[in-house]
Short mmCIF file of C-alpha atoms and ligand atoms in Angstrom, two decimals:
data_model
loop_
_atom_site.label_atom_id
_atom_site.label_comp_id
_atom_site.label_asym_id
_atom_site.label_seq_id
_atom_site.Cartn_x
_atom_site.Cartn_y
_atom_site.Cartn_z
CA UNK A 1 0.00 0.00 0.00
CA UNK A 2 2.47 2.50 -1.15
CA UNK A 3 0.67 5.84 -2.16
CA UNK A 4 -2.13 7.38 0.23
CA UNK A 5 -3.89 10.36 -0.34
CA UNK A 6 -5.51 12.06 2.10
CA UNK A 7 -7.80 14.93 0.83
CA UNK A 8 -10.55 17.48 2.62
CA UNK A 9 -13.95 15.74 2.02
CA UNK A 10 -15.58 19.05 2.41
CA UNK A 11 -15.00 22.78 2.68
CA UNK A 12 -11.17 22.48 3.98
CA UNK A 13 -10.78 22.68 7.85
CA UNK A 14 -11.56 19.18 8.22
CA UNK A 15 -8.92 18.00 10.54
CA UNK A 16 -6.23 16.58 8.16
CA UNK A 17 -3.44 18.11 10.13
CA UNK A 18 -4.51 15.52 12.92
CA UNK A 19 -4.98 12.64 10.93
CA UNK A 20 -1.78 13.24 8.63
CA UNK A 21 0.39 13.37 11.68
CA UNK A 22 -1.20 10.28 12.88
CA UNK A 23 -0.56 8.62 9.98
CA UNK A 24 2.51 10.54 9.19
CA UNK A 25 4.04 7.94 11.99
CA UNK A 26 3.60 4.89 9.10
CA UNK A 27 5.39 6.84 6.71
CA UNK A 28 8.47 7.05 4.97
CA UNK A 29 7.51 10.82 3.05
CA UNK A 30 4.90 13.08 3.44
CA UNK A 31 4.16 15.20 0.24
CA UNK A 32 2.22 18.55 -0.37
CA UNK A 33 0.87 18.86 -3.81
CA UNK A 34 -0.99 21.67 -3.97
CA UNK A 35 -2.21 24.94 -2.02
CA UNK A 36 0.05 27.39 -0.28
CA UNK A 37 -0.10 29.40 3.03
CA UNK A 38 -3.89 29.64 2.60
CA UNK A 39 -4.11 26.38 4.48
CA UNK A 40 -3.82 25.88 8.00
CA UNK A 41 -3.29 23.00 9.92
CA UNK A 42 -3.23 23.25 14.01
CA UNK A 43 -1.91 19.45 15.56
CA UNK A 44 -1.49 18.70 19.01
CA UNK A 45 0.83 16.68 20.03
CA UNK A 46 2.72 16.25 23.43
CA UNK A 47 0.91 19.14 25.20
CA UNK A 48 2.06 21.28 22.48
CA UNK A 49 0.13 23.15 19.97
CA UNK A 50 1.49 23.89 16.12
CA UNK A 51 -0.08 25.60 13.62
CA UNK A 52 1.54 24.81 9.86
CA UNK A 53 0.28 26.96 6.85
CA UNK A 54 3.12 25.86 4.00
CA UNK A 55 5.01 22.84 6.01
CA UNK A 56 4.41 18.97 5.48
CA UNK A 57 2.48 17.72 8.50
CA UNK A 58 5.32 15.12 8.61
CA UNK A 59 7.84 17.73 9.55
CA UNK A 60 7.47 17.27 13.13
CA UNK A 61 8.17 13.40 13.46
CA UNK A 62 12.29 13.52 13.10
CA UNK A 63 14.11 11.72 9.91
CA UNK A 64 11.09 11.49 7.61
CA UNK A 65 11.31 12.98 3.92
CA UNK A 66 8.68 15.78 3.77
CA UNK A 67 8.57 17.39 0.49
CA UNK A 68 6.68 20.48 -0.53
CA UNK A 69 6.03 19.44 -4.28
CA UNK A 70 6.01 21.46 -7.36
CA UNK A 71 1.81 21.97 -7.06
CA UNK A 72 2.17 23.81 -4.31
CA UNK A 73 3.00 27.75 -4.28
CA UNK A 74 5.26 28.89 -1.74
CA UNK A 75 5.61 32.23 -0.10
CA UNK A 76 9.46 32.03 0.97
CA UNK A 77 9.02 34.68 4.04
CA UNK A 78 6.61 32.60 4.90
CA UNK A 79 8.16 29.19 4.62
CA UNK A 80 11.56 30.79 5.86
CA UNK A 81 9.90 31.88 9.01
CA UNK A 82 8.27 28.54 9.99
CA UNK A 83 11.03 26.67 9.56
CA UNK A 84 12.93 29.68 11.66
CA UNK A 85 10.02 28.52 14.52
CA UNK A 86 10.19 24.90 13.87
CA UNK A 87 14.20 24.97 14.78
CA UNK A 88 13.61 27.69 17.66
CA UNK A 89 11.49 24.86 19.19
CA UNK A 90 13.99 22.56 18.76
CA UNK A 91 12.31 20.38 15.35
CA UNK A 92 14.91 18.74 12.98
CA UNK A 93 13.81 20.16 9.42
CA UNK A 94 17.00 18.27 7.56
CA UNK A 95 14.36 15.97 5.95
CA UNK A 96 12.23 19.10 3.98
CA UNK A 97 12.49 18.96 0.47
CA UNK A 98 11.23 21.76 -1.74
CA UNK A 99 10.52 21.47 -5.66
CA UNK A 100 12.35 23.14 -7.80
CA UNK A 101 9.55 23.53 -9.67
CA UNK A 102 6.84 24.73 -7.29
CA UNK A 103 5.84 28.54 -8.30
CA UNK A 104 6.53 31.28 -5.21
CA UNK A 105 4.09 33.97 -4.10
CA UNK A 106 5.45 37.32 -4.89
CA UNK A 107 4.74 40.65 -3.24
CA UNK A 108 2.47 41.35 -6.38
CA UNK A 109 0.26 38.17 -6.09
CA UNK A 110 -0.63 40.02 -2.41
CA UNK A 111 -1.71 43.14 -3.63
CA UNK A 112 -3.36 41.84 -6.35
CA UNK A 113 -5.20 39.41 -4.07
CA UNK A 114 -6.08 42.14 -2.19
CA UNK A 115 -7.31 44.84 -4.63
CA UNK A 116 -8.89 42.21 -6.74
CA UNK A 117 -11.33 41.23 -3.39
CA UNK A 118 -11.99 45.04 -3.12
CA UNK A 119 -13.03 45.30 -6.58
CA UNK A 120 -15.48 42.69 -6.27
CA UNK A 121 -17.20 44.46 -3.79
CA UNK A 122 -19.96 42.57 -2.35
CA UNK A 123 -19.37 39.44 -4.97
CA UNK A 124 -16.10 39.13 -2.59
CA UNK A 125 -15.13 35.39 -2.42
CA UNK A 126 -13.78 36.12 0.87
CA UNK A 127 -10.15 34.91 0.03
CA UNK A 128 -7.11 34.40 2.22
CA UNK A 129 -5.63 37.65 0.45
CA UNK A 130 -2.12 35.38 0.58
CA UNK A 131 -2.21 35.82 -3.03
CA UNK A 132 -2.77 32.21 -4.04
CA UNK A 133 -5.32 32.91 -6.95
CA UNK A 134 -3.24 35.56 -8.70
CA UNK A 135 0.11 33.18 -8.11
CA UNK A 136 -1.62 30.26 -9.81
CA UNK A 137 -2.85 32.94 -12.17
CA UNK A 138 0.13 33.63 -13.73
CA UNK A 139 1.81 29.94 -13.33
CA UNK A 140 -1.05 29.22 -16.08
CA UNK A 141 -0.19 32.50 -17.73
CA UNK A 142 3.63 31.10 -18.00
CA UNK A 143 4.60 34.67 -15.97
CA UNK A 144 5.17 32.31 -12.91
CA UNK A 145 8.29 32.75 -11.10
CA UNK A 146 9.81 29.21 -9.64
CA UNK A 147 11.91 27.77 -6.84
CA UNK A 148 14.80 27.10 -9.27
CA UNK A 149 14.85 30.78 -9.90
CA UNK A 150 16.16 32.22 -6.85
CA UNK A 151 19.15 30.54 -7.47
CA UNK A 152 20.36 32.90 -10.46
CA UNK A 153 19.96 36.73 -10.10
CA UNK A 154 19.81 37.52 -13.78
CA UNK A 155 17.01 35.25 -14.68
CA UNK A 156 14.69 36.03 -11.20
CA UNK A 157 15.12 40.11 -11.89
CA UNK A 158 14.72 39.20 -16.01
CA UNK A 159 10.90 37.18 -15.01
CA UNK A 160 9.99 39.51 -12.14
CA UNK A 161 9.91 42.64 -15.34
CA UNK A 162 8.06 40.45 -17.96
CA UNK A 163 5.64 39.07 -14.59
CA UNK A 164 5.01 42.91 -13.74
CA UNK A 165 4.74 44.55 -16.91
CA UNK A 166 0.93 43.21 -17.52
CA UNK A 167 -0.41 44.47 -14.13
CA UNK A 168 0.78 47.79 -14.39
CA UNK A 169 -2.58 49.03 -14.31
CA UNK A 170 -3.83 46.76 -11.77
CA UNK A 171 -1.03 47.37 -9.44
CA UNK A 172 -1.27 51.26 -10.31
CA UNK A 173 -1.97 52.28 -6.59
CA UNK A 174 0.90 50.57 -5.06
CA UNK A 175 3.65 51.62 -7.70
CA UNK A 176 5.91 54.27 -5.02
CA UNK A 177 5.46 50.87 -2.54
CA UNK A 178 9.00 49.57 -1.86
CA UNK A 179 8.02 46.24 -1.54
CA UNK A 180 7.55 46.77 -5.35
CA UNK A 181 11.15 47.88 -5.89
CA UNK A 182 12.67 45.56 -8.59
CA UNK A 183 15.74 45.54 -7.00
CA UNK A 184 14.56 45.01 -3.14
CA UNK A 185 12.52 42.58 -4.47
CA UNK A 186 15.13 40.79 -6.66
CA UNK A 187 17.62 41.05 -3.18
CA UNK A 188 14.72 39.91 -0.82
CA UNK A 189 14.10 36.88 -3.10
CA UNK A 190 17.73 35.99 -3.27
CA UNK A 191 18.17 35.90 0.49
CA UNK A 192 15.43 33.63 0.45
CA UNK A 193 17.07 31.77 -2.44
CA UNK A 194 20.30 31.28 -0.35
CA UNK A 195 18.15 29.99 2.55
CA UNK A 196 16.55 27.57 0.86
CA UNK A 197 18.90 26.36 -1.57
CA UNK A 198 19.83 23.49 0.37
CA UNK A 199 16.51 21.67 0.39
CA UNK A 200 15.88 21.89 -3.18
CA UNK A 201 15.43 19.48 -5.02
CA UNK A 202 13.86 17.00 -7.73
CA UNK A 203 11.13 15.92 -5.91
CA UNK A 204 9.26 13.89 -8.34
CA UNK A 205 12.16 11.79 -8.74
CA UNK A 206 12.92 11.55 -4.71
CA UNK A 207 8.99 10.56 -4.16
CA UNK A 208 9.14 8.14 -7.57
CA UNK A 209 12.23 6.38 -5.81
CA UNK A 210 10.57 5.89 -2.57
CA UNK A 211 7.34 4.29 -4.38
CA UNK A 212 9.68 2.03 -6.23
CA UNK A 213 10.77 0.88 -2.62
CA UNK A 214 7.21 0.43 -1.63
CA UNK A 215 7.96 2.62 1.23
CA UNK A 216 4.31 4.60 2.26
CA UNK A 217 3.73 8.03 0.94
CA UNK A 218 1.46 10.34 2.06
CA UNK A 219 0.56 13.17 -0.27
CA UNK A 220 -1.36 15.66 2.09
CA UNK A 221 -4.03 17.51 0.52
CA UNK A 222 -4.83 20.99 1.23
CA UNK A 223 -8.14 23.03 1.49
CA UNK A 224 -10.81 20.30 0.68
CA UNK A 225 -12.91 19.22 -2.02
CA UNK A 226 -15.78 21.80 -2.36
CA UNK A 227 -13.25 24.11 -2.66
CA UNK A 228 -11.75 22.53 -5.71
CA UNK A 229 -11.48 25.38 -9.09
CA UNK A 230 -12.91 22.52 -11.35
CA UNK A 231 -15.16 20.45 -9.25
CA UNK A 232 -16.29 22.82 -5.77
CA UNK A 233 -18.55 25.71 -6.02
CA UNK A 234 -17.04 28.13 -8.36
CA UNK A 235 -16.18 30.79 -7.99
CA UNK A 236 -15.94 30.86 -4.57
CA UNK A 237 -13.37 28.05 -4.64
CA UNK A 238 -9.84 28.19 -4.16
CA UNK A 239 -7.13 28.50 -7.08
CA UNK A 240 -5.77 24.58 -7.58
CA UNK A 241 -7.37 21.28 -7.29
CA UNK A 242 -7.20 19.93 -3.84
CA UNK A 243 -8.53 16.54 -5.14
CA UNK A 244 -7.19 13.16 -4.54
CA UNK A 245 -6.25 12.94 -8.43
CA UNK A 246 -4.49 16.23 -8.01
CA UNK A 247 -1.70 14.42 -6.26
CA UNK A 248 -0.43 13.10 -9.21
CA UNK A 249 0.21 16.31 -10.89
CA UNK A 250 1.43 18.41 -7.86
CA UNK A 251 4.02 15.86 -7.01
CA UNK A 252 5.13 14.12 -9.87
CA UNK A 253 3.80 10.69 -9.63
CA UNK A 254 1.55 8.97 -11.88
CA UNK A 255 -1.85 7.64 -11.22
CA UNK A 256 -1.21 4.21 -10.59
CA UNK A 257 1.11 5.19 -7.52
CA UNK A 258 -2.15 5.64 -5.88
CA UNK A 259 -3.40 2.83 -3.95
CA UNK A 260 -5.57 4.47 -1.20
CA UNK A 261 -7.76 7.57 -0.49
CA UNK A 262 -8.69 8.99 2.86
CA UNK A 263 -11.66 11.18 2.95
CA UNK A 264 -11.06 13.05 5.92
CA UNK A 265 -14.85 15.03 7.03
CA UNK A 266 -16.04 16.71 9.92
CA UNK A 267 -18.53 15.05 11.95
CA UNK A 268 -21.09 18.18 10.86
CA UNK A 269 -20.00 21.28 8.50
CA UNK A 270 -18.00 24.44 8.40
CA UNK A 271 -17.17 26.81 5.73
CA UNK A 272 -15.19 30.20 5.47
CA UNK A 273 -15.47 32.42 2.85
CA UNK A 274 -18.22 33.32 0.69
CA UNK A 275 -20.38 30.80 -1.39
CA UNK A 276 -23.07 27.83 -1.38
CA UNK A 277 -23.55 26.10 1.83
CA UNK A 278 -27.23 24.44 1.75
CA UNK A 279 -26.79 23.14 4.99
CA UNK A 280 -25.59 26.55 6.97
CA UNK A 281 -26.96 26.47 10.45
CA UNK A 282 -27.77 29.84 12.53
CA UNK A 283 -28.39 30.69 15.20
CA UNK A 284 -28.01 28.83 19.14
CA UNK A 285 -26.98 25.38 17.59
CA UNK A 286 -24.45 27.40 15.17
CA UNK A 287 -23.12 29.01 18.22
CA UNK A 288 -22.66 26.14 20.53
CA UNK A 289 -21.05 24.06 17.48
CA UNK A 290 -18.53 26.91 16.51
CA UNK A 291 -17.62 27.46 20.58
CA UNK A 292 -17.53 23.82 21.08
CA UNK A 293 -15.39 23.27 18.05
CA UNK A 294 -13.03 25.99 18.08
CA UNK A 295 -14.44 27.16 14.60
CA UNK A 296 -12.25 30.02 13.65
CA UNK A 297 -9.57 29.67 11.03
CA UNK A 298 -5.93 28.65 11.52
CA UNK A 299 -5.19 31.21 8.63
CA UNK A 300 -7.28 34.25 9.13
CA UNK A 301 -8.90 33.74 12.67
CA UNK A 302 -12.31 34.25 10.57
CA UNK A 303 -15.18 33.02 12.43
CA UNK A 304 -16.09 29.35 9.88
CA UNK A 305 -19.76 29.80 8.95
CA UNK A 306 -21.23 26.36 10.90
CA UNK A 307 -24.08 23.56 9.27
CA UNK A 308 -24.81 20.20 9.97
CA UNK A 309 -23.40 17.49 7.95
CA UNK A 310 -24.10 17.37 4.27
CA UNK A 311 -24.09 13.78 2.94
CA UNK A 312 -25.27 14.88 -0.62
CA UNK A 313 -22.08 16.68 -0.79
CA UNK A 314 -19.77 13.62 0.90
CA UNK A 315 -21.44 11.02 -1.68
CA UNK A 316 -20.24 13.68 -4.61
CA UNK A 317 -16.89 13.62 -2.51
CA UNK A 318 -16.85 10.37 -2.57
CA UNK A 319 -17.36 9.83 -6.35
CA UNK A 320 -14.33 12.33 -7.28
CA UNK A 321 -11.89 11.04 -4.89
CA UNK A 322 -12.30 7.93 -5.37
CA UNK A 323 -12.52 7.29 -1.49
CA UNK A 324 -11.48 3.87 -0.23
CA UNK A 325 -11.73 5.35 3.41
CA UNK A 326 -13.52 8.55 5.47
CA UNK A 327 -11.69 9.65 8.51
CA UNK A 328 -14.97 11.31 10.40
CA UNK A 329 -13.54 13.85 12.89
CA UNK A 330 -14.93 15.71 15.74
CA UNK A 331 -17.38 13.39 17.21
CA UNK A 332 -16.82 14.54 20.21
CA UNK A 333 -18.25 18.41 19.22
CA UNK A 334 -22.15 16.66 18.82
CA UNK A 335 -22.47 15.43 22.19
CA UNK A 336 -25.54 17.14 23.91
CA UNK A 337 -27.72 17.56 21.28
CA UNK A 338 -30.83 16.19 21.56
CA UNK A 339 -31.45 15.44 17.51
CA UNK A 340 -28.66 15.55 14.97
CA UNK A 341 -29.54 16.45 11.80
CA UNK A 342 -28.23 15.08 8.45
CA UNK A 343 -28.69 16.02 5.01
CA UNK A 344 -29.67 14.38 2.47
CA UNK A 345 -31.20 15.84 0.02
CA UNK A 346 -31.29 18.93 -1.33
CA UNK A 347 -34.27 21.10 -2.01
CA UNK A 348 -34.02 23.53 -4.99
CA UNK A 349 -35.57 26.10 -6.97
CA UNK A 350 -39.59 25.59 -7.80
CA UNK A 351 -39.18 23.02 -5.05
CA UNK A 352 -37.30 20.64 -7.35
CA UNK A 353 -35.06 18.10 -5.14
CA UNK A 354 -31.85 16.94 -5.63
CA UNK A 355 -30.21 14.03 -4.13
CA UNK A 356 -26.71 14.26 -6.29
CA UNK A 357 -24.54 17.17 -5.89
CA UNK A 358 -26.05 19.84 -8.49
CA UNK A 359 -23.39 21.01 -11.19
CA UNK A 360 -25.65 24.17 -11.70
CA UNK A 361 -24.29 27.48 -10.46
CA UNK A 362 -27.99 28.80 -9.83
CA UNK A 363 -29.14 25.10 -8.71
CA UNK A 364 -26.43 25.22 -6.03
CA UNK A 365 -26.91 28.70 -4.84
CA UNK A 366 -30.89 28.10 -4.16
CA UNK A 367 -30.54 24.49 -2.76
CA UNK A 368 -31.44 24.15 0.79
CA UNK A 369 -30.39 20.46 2.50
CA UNK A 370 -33.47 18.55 3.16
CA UNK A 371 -32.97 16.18 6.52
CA UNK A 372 -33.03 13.16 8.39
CA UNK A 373 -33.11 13.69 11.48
CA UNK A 374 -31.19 11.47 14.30
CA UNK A 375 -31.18 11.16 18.42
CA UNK A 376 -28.27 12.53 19.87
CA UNK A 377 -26.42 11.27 22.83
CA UNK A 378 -25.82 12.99 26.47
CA UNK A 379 -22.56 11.22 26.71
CA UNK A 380 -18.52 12.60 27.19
CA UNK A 381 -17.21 10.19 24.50
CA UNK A 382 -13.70 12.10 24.32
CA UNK A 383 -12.15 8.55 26.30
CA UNK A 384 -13.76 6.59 23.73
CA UNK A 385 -10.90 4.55 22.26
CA UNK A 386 -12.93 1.92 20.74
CA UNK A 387 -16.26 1.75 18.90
CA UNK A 388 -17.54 -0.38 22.16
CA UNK A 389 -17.15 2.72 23.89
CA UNK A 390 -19.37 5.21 22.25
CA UNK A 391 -23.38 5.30 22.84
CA UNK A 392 -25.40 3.43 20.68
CA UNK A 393 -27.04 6.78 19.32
CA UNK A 394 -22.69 7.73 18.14
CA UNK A 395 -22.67 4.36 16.64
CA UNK A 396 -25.92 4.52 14.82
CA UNK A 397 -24.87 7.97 12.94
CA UNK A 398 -21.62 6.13 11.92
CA UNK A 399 -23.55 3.51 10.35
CA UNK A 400 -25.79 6.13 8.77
CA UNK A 401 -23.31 8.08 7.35
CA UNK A 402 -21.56 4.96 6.00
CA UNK A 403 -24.32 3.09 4.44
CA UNK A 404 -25.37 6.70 2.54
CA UNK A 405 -22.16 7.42 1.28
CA UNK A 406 -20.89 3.42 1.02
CA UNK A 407 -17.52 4.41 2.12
CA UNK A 408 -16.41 2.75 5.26
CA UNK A 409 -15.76 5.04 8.15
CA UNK A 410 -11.90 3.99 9.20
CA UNK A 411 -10.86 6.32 11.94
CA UNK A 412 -13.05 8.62 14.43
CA UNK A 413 -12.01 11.58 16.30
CA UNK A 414 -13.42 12.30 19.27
CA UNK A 415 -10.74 14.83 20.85
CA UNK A 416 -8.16 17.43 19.99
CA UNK A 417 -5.10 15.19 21.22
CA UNK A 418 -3.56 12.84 18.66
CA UNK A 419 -4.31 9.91 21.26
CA UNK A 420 -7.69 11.11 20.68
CA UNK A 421 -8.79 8.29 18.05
CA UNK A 422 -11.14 5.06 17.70
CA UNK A 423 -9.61 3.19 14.45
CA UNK A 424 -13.04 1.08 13.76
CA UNK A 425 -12.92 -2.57 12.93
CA UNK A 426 -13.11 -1.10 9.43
CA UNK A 427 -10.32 0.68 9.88
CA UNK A 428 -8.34 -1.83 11.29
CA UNK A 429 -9.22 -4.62 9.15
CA UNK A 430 -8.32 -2.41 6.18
CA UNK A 431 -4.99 -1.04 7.18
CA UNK A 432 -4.27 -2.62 9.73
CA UNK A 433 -0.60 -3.87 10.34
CA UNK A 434 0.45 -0.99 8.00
CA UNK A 435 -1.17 1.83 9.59
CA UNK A 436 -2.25 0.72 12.94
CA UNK A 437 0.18 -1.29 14.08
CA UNK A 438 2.12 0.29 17.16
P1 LIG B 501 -7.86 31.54 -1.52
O1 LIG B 501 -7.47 30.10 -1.51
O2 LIG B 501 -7.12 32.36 -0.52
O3 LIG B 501 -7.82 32.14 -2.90
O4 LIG B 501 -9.40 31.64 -1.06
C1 LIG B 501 -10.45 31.09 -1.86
C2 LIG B 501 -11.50 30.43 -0.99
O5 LIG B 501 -10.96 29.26 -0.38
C3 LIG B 501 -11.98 31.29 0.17
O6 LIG B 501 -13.37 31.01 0.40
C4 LIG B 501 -11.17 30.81 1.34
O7 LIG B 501 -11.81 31.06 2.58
C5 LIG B 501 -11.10 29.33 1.03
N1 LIG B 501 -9.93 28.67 1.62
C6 LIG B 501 -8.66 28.75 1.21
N2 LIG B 501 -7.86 27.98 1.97
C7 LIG B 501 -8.65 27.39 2.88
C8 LIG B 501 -8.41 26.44 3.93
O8 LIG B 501 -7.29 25.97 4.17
N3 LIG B 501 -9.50 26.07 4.64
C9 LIG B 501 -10.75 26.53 4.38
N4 LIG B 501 -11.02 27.39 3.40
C10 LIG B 501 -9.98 27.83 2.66
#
């Protein structure tokens, strides 16, 4: 079982940090393959709390490869500074890997992140404003500047003029800005160059190698699958494809390296940003979930927008991915509600319902989930280590959400702590001595 993908089933923020480090143990490499510093993943782990935007969740379990592939794009202050904090706290980074080939954020892609959001106005789609869009933007444009050139002055300054000369207009209001100096720019991005030199390298051949081995690679998905530019609700989506069969593309590997995909989904729903979310909640229950859950974003701090669990949209998940596997987290955040609601359906305009994912911009923005609805349990289960352990009400909305989606349910969270786990029977009949195994 060489190749495992794990991928947001929903909206992002689903708790992959978690579930990557836990799995991360198993590993050999850990690969990022697309994204940037728009993610955010917070894992807990020994009493201490880290929050990653651009690093591998591997980085923090010593002498594993973790490679930041050529999908992703990298903002080098960024990446620079966490691995500055990941040494201050004492973290070996010697086994990061960065591909020569990944595109970098530049001071531009901010401000045009930025101004572009303002322009919108009220169609805002709420973005990080870490320039991702405008980065990927000009990757496709062939304007992009990579990895490999910070390590030759001539060429960087040569792409930053032809990258800037389009935007003129756009970037207008920011011209006298220094950060838009060609030659404090050209230095900055040097320094960073020099920095980073020594962990670049040819990724796709590195992760290629390891497969050959049959050693297990992660490839760590960012964001999550509604958010996807092709397949999530565009345009209030993110910039790259943080689908399982992205993973291929952003790190160099072809498809048959992929044995398994992990699913990972929130045991209800949260979104930030702007765009369709039929089953938004407001309101008390909203509240309580969002307190309970520590919804706010790694990222921003934005309060997530809170809903209960939308299986219409995990089915459609499912069916992209590919999942062999959903990882349901945050099991722990239902306890005390009386009914849990599901949906599963999805009413739409001139009460038409829906019970596949709509591909329909207007479809999408009208539909409003239609529900089953579940009992609840009173019940602590955050000591739950086994599915013996959890009320029969807990058990009965696992089987639910299984037998709607026919995906088996492999791992459960029911705390913040990494020990914090029940692996099912599914879980550990599938995986078992490779993933499970102490
Ligand atoms: P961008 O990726 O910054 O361009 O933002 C586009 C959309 O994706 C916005 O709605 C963001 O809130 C959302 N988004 C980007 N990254 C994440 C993430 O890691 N988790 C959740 N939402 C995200």
């Amino acid at each position: 079982m060489p190749g495992l993908v794990i991928i947001g089933a929903q909206w992002g923020d689903e708790g992959k940090g978690k579930v990557t480090d836990l799995l991360a143990e198993r590993a050999d490499t850990i690969v990022r393959f697309q994204g940037g510093n728009n993610a955010g993943h917070t894992i807990v782990r020994d009493g201490q709390t880290w929050k990653l935007h651009l690093m591998p969740s591997g980085i923090l379990h010593p002498k594993k490869l973790c490679v930041i592939g050529n999908g992703v794009v990298i903002d080098p202050k960024v990446l620079t500074d966490e691995l500055d904090e990941l040494r201050r706290r004492g973290v070996d980074t010697s086994g990061l890997r960065i591909s020569a080939n990944a595109h970098l954020i530049m001071p531009y892609h901010m401000l045009l992140d930025h101004a572009g959001e303002i322009k919108l106005g009220k169609l805002n789609i709420g973005t990080t404003r870490r320039g991702i869009g405008p980065c990927y933007a000009d990757k496709a444009a062939r304007l992009g500047i990579r990895v490999q050139d910070l390590l030759d002055e001539k060429i960087l300054k040569k792409k930053i003029v032809a990258a800037l000369e389009p935007k003129r207009l756009m970037l207008r209001s920011y011209q006298r800005s220094e950060e838009l100096d060609l030659q404090t720019m050209t230095q900055e991005y040097l320094t960073y160059g020099h920095r980073l030199k020594r962990y670049i390298a040819d990724t796709s051949k590195l992760v290629c190698d390891r497969l050959d081995r049959d050693e297990l690679v992660l490839f760590e998905g960012a964001q999550g699958t509604l958010l996807d530019i092709d397949h999530g609700t565009y345009p209030f989506v993110t910039s790259s494809n943080p689908i399982a069969g992205s993973a291929t593309i952003g790190a160099g590997v072809g498809p048959k390296d992929i044995d398994e995909v992990w699913g990972i989904a929130k045991a209800y729903s949260t979104r930030v940003g702007a765009g369709p979310f039929p089953t938004e909640l407001e309101g008390p229950i909203a509240d309580e979930l969002r307190e309970k859950g520590h919804e706010y974003g790694t990222t921003t701090g934005r309060e997530r927008r809170v809903g209960w669990l939308d299986l219409v949209a995990l089915r459609y998940a499912a069916r992209i991915n590919s999942l062999t596997a959903i990882a349901l987290t945050k099991l722990d955040v239902l306890s005390g509600q009386e009914r849990i609601l599901v949906g599963t359906a999805y009413r739409g305009p001139e009460d038409s319902e829906f019970e596949h994912f709509p591909y329909h911009q207007t479809v999408l923005h009208h539909a409003v989930g239609q529900y089953e609805s579940l009992p609840g349990w009173d019940e602590d289960i955050t000591g739950a280590r086994s599915e013996a352990d959890l009320p029969p009400e807990a058990r009965d909305y696992l089987r639910f959400i299984e037998e709607f989606v026919k995906v088996p349910i492999a791992l459960v969270g029911v705390g913040p702590g990494r020990d914090e786990v029940i692996w099912t029977k599914a879980g550990v009949g599938m995986h078992g001595s490779a993933l499970t195994a102490a």
